[in-house]
Amino acid sequence: MGLLYGIGIRIMNFMVFFLIVILLPGLPPRTTFPYKAFHITPAKELKGALEPNQHLDGAERLLEGRVYGPECLIARKNEIYTGIHGGEVIKLTADHVTHITKFGQPCEEIFEESRCGRPLGLAFDTQGNNLIVSDAYYGIWQVDLNSNEKKLLVSPNQELPGKDVQRKAKIFNTVTVDQKGDIYWTDSSSDFLLLDLVFSSFANPSGRLFKYDRATNVSKVLLDELFFANGLALSPDEDFIIVAETGAMRLVKYHLKGAKAGQSEVFVEGLPGLPDNLTPDADGIWVPLIMAADSEHPNGFNIFANFPSIRLFLARLLGLFELPFRLINNAFPNKLAQRFIHFIGHGESILLMAPKRSTIVRVDWNGNIVGSLHGTDRSAGAVSHVLEFNDHLYLGSPFNRFLARVKSPRAGRQPEIKVKNVRVPEVTKHGVNLMQCIAAGFAVIIGSIFMC
Ligand SMILES: *[C@@H]1O[C@H](CO)[C@@H](O)[C@H](O)[C@H]1NC(C)=O
C-alpha cells in the first residue's frame, strides 16, 4: 500500500512537471513549425538485398590522427577533397594533406564549431575550375581552385523562401551542380544550428531543398518541411533529383522535367537507418546510413514522431538544462560551458543508443534496394559518405579521426592487389567521458528534484 502510494505520488509529480513544461508559453526553444504528429515508415527487415554481411569489417584507416571528421568526399585526378572539423576544406593525396580553403574564423577547439565553420557539402563546378562548398554555418561559396578566390553565393543572413514561411537557412548541408551550372542545395533545418542537432530531432521537420540560379543569384525553394534534408543525387539525365530525408529514413524524388515536373514522391522508404550524403553514378546511388535502425532498435532521431507533446517536453527540458550554461557563457564566455552545450546538442549522444552496425545501401535509379554492405566491428564507423574511387570505397564520417576505406564490391575485374599498410583497428572505446558524467549528474539532480 505504502509503496503503491509512493509510486502514485511520484507519477503525479511527474505529470504536473510534464504539463508545466509543455504548457508554459514562451519557453525555449522556438521553432518554425508547431509540434504536430507525423508518421515515419519503420525500418525494413534486414532480409533479401538488406541481408547483413561483413563487407565493411576490417576497414583500412588512412591518415589516422590527421583528418578529423571527413564528412563529405569528392575526387578528381587521384586527389580527394573533404571538409573537416575546424572548418577547413583539405585535399588528400597519397600521403599529404593540403589546405584548400576555410570560411570560418580562426578557432582552437572543435566545440567552437559555429566560429570555425563546418564544410558539409562539396561539388566540382561544371563552369570553370571551381569548387562549390556548403559550410553549415557560413553558407554556399564558390572557390576558384587556380586563384583560391572565394565568392559567396548564398548567405546565412539571407531570408529564403519556404512553402509559406520565409526564413534563413540554419544548416547548409549538401550541394550539387547541374550541367548548366545551377546549384541544388539543402538546408537541413531552419530552426537549429548543426551544434544543436539533437533539438532538430525533436522539432517538426523544417528542412528545405533549393535550386540556386547562377545567373540571377537567387535560390528558389523546391521542397519544404523535410525532416533533415541532406544528401542529393541528380539523375544521369537531370530529369529528377533525389534528396535524402535523414530523419524520416527515406529518399524523396523531385521531378525536374517532363509531365510531373515540380512534383515529388517517395523514392525509397523504410531504410534501416538514417541516410546521409548520396553518391550517384550511372547505375544507381550509394546511400550510407549515418546511424542504423531496425525493429529492435528504433531510431533515437525519430522515435517520437507520432508524439508531439513528448518531443516538445524533451526539447524544452533539454533547453532548460542547457540554459544556465548558455547564460553563463553569454556573460563570461568560457570553454567549459561551450563544450557542454556542444556535447548536449551535437548528436554523438544519440549515436550511443543506436545499434553498432555500419550500413551502406545500394539503390538503383528506379528506387529499388539492390544490395547492401554491412560491418559490425566498428572499423568503418558511422558512414556519412561513400566515394567509389580506384576500386575502393572511401568512407567519410563526421566522427572518425581517419579516412576509412574498403575494397569496392564492384572492383572484381581488376586483379586483386594485396593492400599494404592494413591496420587491425582497435575497438572504439566505449568509456564514459567527462561531459557524459556532468550530463548524467545533472539529469540525476533534476530527476530527483521533481520525482521526490
Ligand atoms: C548573392 O546574394 C547574396 C545575398 O544577397 C549576397 O550576399 C552575395 O554576395 C551574392 N553573390 C553574388 C555572387 O552576387
Coordinates of C-alpha atoms and ligand atoms in Angstrom, one line a residue:
M1 CA 0.0 0.0 0.0
G2 CA 2.7 2.4 1.1
L3 CA 4.8 1.6 -1.9
L4 CA 2.0 1.9 -4.4
Y5 CA 1.0 5.2 -2.8
G6 CA 4.6 6.4 -3.1
I7 CA 4.8 5.5 -6.7
G8 CA 1.4 7.2 -7.3
I9 CA 2.7 10.4 -5.8
R10 CA 5.8 10.3 -8.0
I11 CA 3.8 9.7 -11.1
M12 CA 1.5 12.6 -10.2
N13 CA 4.5 14.9 -9.6
F14 CA 6.0 13.9 -12.9
M15 CA 2.7 14.6 -14.7
V16 CA 2.5 18.0 -13.1
F17 CA 6.0 18.8 -14.1
F18 CA 5.4 17.5 -17.7
L19 CA 2.3 19.7 -18.0
I20 CA 4.1 22.7 -16.7
V21 CA 6.9 22.3 -19.2
I22 CA 4.7 21.7 -22.2
L23 CA 2.1 24.3 -21.3
L24 CA 4.2 27.3 -20.2
P25 CA 4.1 29.7 -23.1
G26 CA 7.4 31.1 -24.5
L27 CA 9.8 28.6 -23.1
P28 CA 12.8 28.0 -25.4
P29 CA 13.5 26.6 -27.9
R30 CA 11.5 28.5 -30.6
T31 CA 10.7 26.6 -33.8
T32 CA 9.3 27.5 -37.2
F33 CA 6.5 24.9 -37.2
P34 CA 4.3 23.9 -34.4
Y35 CA 4.8 20.4 -32.9
K36 CA 2.5 18.1 -34.8
A37 CA 2.3 14.3 -35.1
F38 CA 3.8 12.8 -38.3
H39 CA 4.3 9.3 -39.4
I40 CA 7.6 7.6 -40.3
T41 CA 7.7 4.3 -42.2
P42 CA 9.6 1.9 -39.9
A43 CA 12.9 0.3 -40.9
K44 CA 12.6 -2.7 -43.3
E45 CA 13.7 -6.1 -42.1
L46 CA 17.4 -7.0 -42.8
K47 CA 16.4 -9.5 -45.4
G48 CA 16.9 -10.0 -49.2
A49 CA 19.0 -7.2 -50.6
L50 CA 19.5 -5.9 -47.0
E51 CA 20.8 -9.2 -45.6
P52 CA 23.7 -8.5 -43.3
N53 CA 27.3 -9.3 -44.4
Q54 CA 30.8 -8.4 -43.2
H55 CA 31.9 -6.3 -46.1
L56 CA 32.7 -3.2 -44.0
D57 CA 34.6 -5.1 -41.4
G58 CA 38.4 -4.7 -41.2
A59 CA 38.2 -1.3 -43.0
E60 CA 41.6 0.3 -43.5
R61 CA 42.2 3.5 -41.7
L62 CA 44.2 6.0 -43.7
L63 CA 45.8 9.2 -42.4
E64 CA 44.9 8.2 -38.9
G65 CA 45.0 11.2 -36.5
R66 CA 45.5 13.6 -39.4
V67 CA 41.9 14.1 -40.5
Y68 CA 39.0 14.6 -38.0
G69 CA 35.5 14.2 -39.3
P70 CA 35.9 13.9 -43.1
E71 CA 32.2 14.2 -43.7
C72 CA 31.9 14.6 -47.5
L73 CA 34.3 13.3 -50.1
I74 CA 34.8 14.1 -53.8
A75 CA 37.7 13.1 -56.0
R76 CA 39.4 14.2 -59.2
K77 CA 42.8 13.3 -60.6
N78 CA 43.8 11.0 -57.8
E79 CA 43.0 13.7 -55.2
I80 CA 40.3 13.5 -52.6
Y81 CA 38.7 16.7 -51.3
T82 CA 37.0 16.8 -48.0
G83 CA 35.8 19.1 -45.2
I84 CA 36.9 18.5 -41.6
H85 CA 36.2 19.7 -38.0
G86 CA 37.9 23.0 -37.5
G87 CA 36.3 24.3 -40.7
E88 CA 38.9 23.5 -43.3
V89 CA 38.5 22.1 -46.8
I90 CA 41.5 19.9 -47.5
K91 CA 42.9 17.9 -50.3
L92 CA 44.3 14.4 -49.7
T93 CA 47.0 12.9 -52.0
A94 CA 48.7 9.6 -51.3
D95 CA 50.3 10.8 -48.0
H96 CA 49.7 14.5 -48.0
V97 CA 47.1 16.8 -46.5
T98 CA 46.9 20.1 -48.3
H99 CA 44.9 23.1 -47.1
I100 CA 42.4 24.4 -49.7
T101 CA 40.2 26.9 -48.1
K102 CA 38.2 27.9 -45.0
F103 CA 35.2 30.2 -44.5
G104 CA 35.0 30.4 -40.7
Q105 CA 37.1 32.3 -38.1
P106 CA 40.3 31.1 -36.7
C107 CA 39.5 28.8 -33.7
E108 CA 41.2 26.5 -31.3
E109 CA 38.7 23.9 -30.3
I110 CA 36.2 21.6 -32.1
F111 CA 33.3 22.7 -30.0
E112 CA 33.7 26.3 -31.2
E113 CA 32.1 24.9 -34.3
S114 CA 29.9 27.9 -35.1
R115 CA 33.1 30.0 -35.3
C116 CA 35.3 27.5 -37.0
G117 CA 32.7 26.7 -39.7
R118 CA 31.9 23.2 -40.9
P119 CA 32.0 22.4 -44.6
L120 CA 29.4 19.6 -45.2
G121 CA 28.9 19.8 -48.9
L122 CA 31.4 19.8 -51.8
A123 CA 31.0 19.7 -55.6
F124 CA 33.2 20.4 -58.6
D125 CA 31.7 23.1 -60.6
T126 CA 30.6 22.4 -64.2
Q127 CA 31.6 26.0 -65.1
G128 CA 35.3 26.5 -64.7
N129 CA 37.8 25.2 -62.2
N130 CA 35.8 25.9 -59.1
L131 CA 34.9 24.1 -56.0
I132 CA 31.4 24.7 -54.7
V133 CA 31.3 24.4 -50.9
S134 CA 28.4 24.4 -48.5
D135 CA 29.5 25.4 -45.0
A136 CA 26.9 24.5 -42.4
Y137 CA 27.4 27.9 -40.7
Y138 CA 28.8 30.2 -43.4
G139 CA 26.6 29.4 -46.5
I140 CA 27.4 28.4 -50.0
W141 CA 30.7 29.5 -51.6
Q142 CA 32.4 29.3 -55.0
V143 CA 36.2 28.8 -54.7
D144 CA 38.4 29.2 -57.7
L145 CA 40.9 26.4 -57.5
N146 CA 43.5 28.3 -59.5
S147 CA 43.5 31.6 -57.7
N148 CA 41.8 30.5 -54.4
E149 CA 39.4 33.4 -54.7
K150 CA 36.2 33.0 -52.8
K151 CA 32.8 34.2 -53.8
L152 CA 29.7 34.0 -51.5
L153 CA 26.7 32.6 -53.4
V154 CA 24.1 32.0 -50.6
S155 CA 24.5 33.8 -47.3
P156 CA 23.3 32.6 -43.9
N157 CA 21.9 36.1 -43.3
Q158 CA 19.6 35.9 -46.3
E159 CA 15.9 35.3 -45.9
L160 CA 15.0 32.4 -48.1
P161 CA 11.6 31.3 -49.4
G162 CA 9.7 28.4 -47.9
K163 CA 6.4 26.8 -48.7
D164 CA 4.7 29.5 -46.6
V165 CA 7.3 31.0 -44.2
Q166 CA 10.3 32.9 -45.3
R167 CA 13.3 32.2 -43.1
K168 CA 17.1 31.9 -43.0
A169 CA 18.9 28.6 -43.6
K170 CA 20.4 27.2 -40.4
I171 CA 22.3 24.1 -41.6
F172 CA 23.7 24.4 -45.1
N173 CA 24.3 20.8 -46.0
T174 CA 24.7 19.4 -49.5
V175 CA 25.4 21.0 -52.9
T176 CA 25.3 19.5 -56.4
V177 CA 25.9 21.4 -59.7
D178 CA 24.0 20.6 -62.9
Q179 CA 25.3 20.9 -66.4
K180 CA 24.1 24.5 -66.7
G181 CA 25.9 25.5 -63.6
D182 CA 22.8 25.9 -61.4
I183 CA 23.2 24.5 -57.9
Y184 CA 20.8 22.3 -55.9
W185 CA 21.3 22.5 -52.2
T186 CA 19.8 21.5 -48.9
D187 CA 19.1 23.3 -45.7
S188 CA 18.7 20.6 -43.1
S189 CA 16.8 22.6 -40.6
S190 CA 15.7 26.2 -40.4
D191 CA 15.3 26.0 -36.6
F192 CA 18.6 24.9 -35.2
L193 CA 22.3 25.1 -36.0
L194 CA 24.3 22.0 -36.5
L195 CA 25.7 22.1 -33.0
D196 CA 22.1 21.8 -31.8
L197 CA 21.4 18.8 -34.0
V198 CA 19.6 17.0 -31.2
F199 CA 17.0 19.7 -31.0
S200 CA 16.2 19.2 -34.7
S201 CA 15.3 15.6 -33.9
F202 CA 12.5 16.8 -31.5
A203 CA 11.2 19.7 -33.6
N204 CA 8.8 19.4 -36.6
P205 CA 10.6 19.0 -39.9
S206 CA 11.8 22.3 -41.3
G207 CA 14.4 21.2 -43.9
R208 CA 14.3 22.5 -47.5
L209 CA 15.6 21.7 -51.0
F210 CA 16.6 24.7 -53.1
K211 CA 17.7 25.4 -56.6
Y212 CA 20.1 28.3 -56.9
D213 CA 20.2 30.1 -60.2
R214 CA 23.7 31.2 -61.1
A215 CA 22.6 33.9 -63.5
T216 CA 20.3 35.7 -61.0
N217 CA 21.9 34.8 -57.7
V218 CA 18.5 33.7 -56.4
S219 CA 17.5 30.5 -54.6
K220 CA 14.1 29.0 -55.3
V221 CA 12.5 26.6 -52.8
L222 CA 11.6 23.2 -54.4
L223 CA 10.6 21.3 -51.2
D224 CA 9.9 22.3 -47.6
E225 CA 9.2 20.6 -44.3
L226 CA 11.7 17.8 -45.0
F227 CA 12.9 16.0 -41.8
F228 CA 16.6 17.0 -42.0
A229 CA 17.2 17.4 -45.8
N230 CA 20.6 16.0 -46.5
G231 CA 22.3 14.3 -49.5
L232 CA 21.4 14.9 -53.1
A233 CA 21.7 12.8 -56.3
L234 CA 20.9 14.3 -59.6
S235 CA 19.7 11.6 -62.1
P236 CA 22.1 11.0 -65.1
D237 CA 19.7 12.8 -67.5
E238 CA 19.0 15.5 -64.9
D239 CA 15.3 14.8 -65.2
F240 CA 14.9 14.3 -61.4
I241 CA 16.8 14.8 -58.2
I242 CA 16.8 12.6 -55.1
V243 CA 17.1 14.1 -51.7
A244 CA 17.9 12.2 -48.5
E245 CA 15.4 13.0 -45.8
T246 CA 17.6 11.8 -43.0
G247 CA 15.2 11.9 -40.0
A248 CA 12.4 10.1 -42.0
M249 CA 14.8 7.3 -43.1
R250 CA 13.8 7.8 -46.7
L251 CA 14.7 9.2 -50.1
V252 CA 12.4 11.6 -51.9
K253 CA 12.3 12.1 -55.7
Y254 CA 11.6 15.6 -57.1
H255 CA 10.8 15.7 -60.8
L256 CA 12.6 18.4 -62.7
K257 CA 11.4 17.7 -66.3
G258 CA 8.5 16.0 -68.0
A259 CA 4.8 15.8 -67.2
K260 CA 5.4 15.5 -63.4
A261 CA 7.9 18.5 -63.2
G262 CA 7.5 20.2 -59.9
Q263 CA 6.0 17.1 -58.2
S264 CA 7.6 14.9 -55.6
E265 CA 7.1 11.4 -54.4
V266 CA 8.7 8.9 -52.1
F267 CA 11.6 7.1 -53.8
V268 CA 12.7 4.7 -51.1
E269 CA 11.4 4.4 -47.6
G270 CA 11.9 2.3 -44.5
L271 CA 15.7 2.4 -44.8
P272 CA 17.4 0.5 -41.9
G273 CA 18.8 3.8 -40.6
L274 CA 19.4 7.5 -41.3
P275 CA 20.6 8.3 -44.9
D276 CA 23.3 10.9 -45.2
N277 CA 25.2 12.1 -48.3
L278 CA 24.2 10.4 -51.6
T279 CA 26.7 9.4 -54.3
P280 CA 25.1 8.9 -57.7
D281 CA 26.7 7.1 -60.7
A282 CA 25.4 5.7 -64.0
D283 CA 23.6 2.6 -62.4
G284 CA 22.3 4.0 -59.1
I285 CA 23.2 5.6 -55.8
W286 CA 25.3 4.7 -52.8
V287 CA 23.3 5.5 -49.7
P288 CA 25.3 5.5 -46.4
L289 CA 23.4 5.3 -43.2
I290 CA 24.9 7.6 -40.6
M291 CA 23.0 5.8 -37.8
A292 CA 21.5 2.3 -38.0
A293 CA 17.9 1.4 -37.0
D294 CA 15.9 -1.8 -37.0
S295 CA 12.8 -3.2 -35.5
E296 CA 14.6 -3.9 -32.2
H297 CA 16.4 -0.5 -32.1
P298 CA 14.0 2.2 -33.2
N299 CA 15.9 5.3 -34.1
G300 CA 16.5 8.0 -31.4
F301 CA 16.1 10.7 -34.1
N302 CA 12.5 9.9 -34.9
I303 CA 11.2 7.6 -32.2
F304 CA 8.7 10.2 -31.0
A305 CA 7.5 11.4 -34.4
N306 CA 3.9 10.5 -33.5
F307 CA 4.1 12.1 -30.0
P308 CA 4.4 15.8 -30.4
S309 CA 4.0 16.6 -26.7
I310 CA 6.8 14.3 -25.7
R311 CA 9.0 15.9 -28.3
L312 CA 8.0 19.4 -27.0
F313 CA 8.7 18.2 -23.5
L314 CA 12.1 16.8 -24.3
A315 CA 13.1 19.8 -26.4
R316 CA 12.2 22.2 -23.6
L317 CA 13.7 20.0 -20.9
L318 CA 17.0 19.9 -22.8
G319 CA 16.7 23.7 -23.4
L320 CA 16.2 24.3 -19.7
F321 CA 19.0 22.0 -18.9
E322 CA 21.4 24.0 -21.2
L323 CA 20.0 27.4 -20.2
P324 CA 22.4 28.0 -17.2
F325 CA 25.4 27.2 -19.4
R326 CA 24.1 29.4 -22.2
L327 CA 23.6 32.3 -19.7
I328 CA 27.0 31.8 -18.1
N329 CA 28.6 31.6 -21.5
N330 CA 26.9 34.8 -22.6
A331 CA 28.1 36.7 -19.6
F332 CA 31.5 35.1 -19.3
P333 CA 32.4 33.2 -22.5
N334 CA 34.2 30.1 -21.3
K335 CA 35.3 26.8 -22.8
L336 CA 33.7 24.5 -20.3
A337 CA 30.2 25.9 -20.9
Q338 CA 30.7 25.8 -24.7
R339 CA 32.0 22.3 -24.5
F340 CA 28.9 21.3 -22.5
I341 CA 26.5 22.9 -24.9
H342 CA 28.2 21.3 -27.8
F343 CA 28.2 17.9 -26.2
I344 CA 24.5 18.1 -25.4
G345 CA 23.5 19.3 -28.9
H346 CA 25.8 17.8 -31.4
G347 CA 24.3 14.4 -31.8
E348 CA 27.1 11.9 -30.9
S349 CA 25.0 11.3 -27.8
I350 CA 22.1 9.9 -29.9
L351 CA 24.6 7.6 -31.5
L352 CA 25.3 5.9 -28.2
M353 CA 21.8 4.4 -28.3
A354 CA 21.9 3.1 -31.9
P355 CA 22.8 -0.4 -33.0
K356 CA 26.6 -0.6 -33.7
R357 CA 26.1 -1.6 -37.3
S358 CA 27.6 0.3 -40.2
T359 CA 25.5 0.0 -43.3
I360 CA 25.6 1.3 -46.8
V361 CA 22.6 0.6 -49.1
R362 CA 22.8 0.5 -52.9
V363 CA 19.7 1.8 -54.7
D364 CA 19.0 1.7 -58.5
W365 CA 17.5 4.6 -60.4
N366 CA 14.1 3.0 -60.2
G367 CA 14.1 3.2 -56.4
N368 CA 14.8 -0.5 -55.7
I369 CA 17.2 -1.5 -53.0
V370 CA 19.5 -3.8 -54.9
G371 CA 22.2 -4.5 -52.3
S372 CA 23.9 -3.5 -49.1
L373 CA 27.2 -3.6 -47.3
H374 CA 27.4 -4.0 -43.5
G375 CA 30.0 -4.1 -40.8
T376 CA 29.9 -4.8 -37.1
D377 CA 33.5 -4.4 -35.9
R378 CA 33.2 -0.6 -36.0
S379 CA 36.3 -0.2 -38.1
A380 CA 34.4 1.9 -40.7
G381 CA 32.5 3.8 -38.0
A382 CA 29.3 5.8 -38.8
V383 CA 29.4 6.4 -42.5
S384 CA 28.2 9.7 -43.9
H385 CA 29.6 9.5 -47.5
V386 CA 30.7 6.8 -50.0
L387 CA 33.3 7.7 -52.6
E388 CA 33.9 5.0 -55.2
F389 CA 37.4 5.6 -56.5
N390 CA 40.3 3.5 -57.8
D391 CA 38.5 0.2 -56.9
H392 CA 37.8 1.2 -53.3
L393 CA 35.0 2.7 -51.4
Y394 CA 36.4 5.6 -49.3
L395 CA 34.1 6.2 -46.4
G396 CA 33.5 9.6 -44.9
S397 CA 32.3 10.1 -41.3
P398 CA 31.9 13.2 -39.1
F399 CA 33.1 11.1 -36.1
N400 CA 36.2 9.3 -37.5
R401 CA 39.7 10.6 -36.9
F402 CA 40.9 8.9 -40.1
L403 CA 39.7 8.2 -43.6
A404 CA 38.3 4.7 -43.9
R405 CA 38.2 2.5 -47.0
V406 CA 37.2 -0.9 -48.1
K407 CA 37.5 -2.7 -51.4
S408 CA 34.7 -1.9 -53.7
P409 CA 32.4 -4.8 -54.3
R410 CA 32.5 -3.9 -57.9
A411 CA 36.2 -4.0 -58.2
G412 CA 36.1 -7.6 -59.4
R413 CA 37.5 -7.0 -62.9
Q414 CA 40.9 -5.8 -61.7
P415 CA 43.4 -8.3 -60.4
E416 CA 43.3 -8.4 -56.6
I417 CA 46.0 -6.3 -55.1
K418 CA 47.2 -7.1 -51.7
V419 CA 46.7 -3.9 -49.8
K420 CA 49.6 -2.9 -47.7
N421 CA 49.5 -1.0 -44.5
V422 CA 46.4 -2.6 -43.2
R423 CA 45.8 -1.9 -39.5
V424 CA 43.6 -4.0 -37.4
P425 CA 41.6 -1.3 -35.8
E426 CA 41.1 -1.3 -32.1
V427 CA 37.5 -1.4 -31.0
T428 CA 36.3 2.1 -30.3
K429 CA 36.5 2.8 -26.6
H430 CA 33.1 3.0 -25.0
G431 CA 34.2 4.7 -21.9
V432 CA 32.3 7.5 -20.2
N433 CA 33.9 10.9 -20.7
L434 CA 33.8 14.0 -18.5
M435 CA 30.8 15.5 -20.4
Q436 CA 28.7 12.4 -20.1
C437 CA 29.4 12.4 -16.3
I438 CA 28.4 16.0 -16.0
A439 CA 25.2 15.4 -18.1
A440 CA 24.3 12.3 -16.1
G441 CA 24.9 14.2 -12.9
F442 CA 22.5 17.0 -13.9
A443 CA 19.9 14.5 -15.1
V444 CA 20.0 12.8 -11.7
I445 CA 19.7 16.1 -9.8
I446 CA 16.8 17.4 -12.0
G447 CA 15.2 14.0 -11.8
S448 CA 15.4 13.8 -8.0
I449 CA 14.1 17.3 -7.5
F450 CA 10.9 16.5 -9.4
M451 CA 10.4 12.9 -8.5
C452 CA 10.7 13.4 -4.7
Ligands
LIG1 C1 24.3 36.7 -53.8 O1 23.3 37.2 -52.9 C2 23.7 37.2 -51.6 C3 22.6 37.7 -50.7 O2 22.1 38.9 -51.1 C4 25.0 38.0 -51.4 O3 25.4 38.0 -50.0 C5 26.1 37.5 -52.3 O4 27.2 38.4 -52.2 C6 25.6 37.5 -53.8 N1 26.6 36.8 -54.5 C7 26.8 37.2 -55.8 C8 27.9 36.4 -56.5 O5 26.2 38.1 -56.4

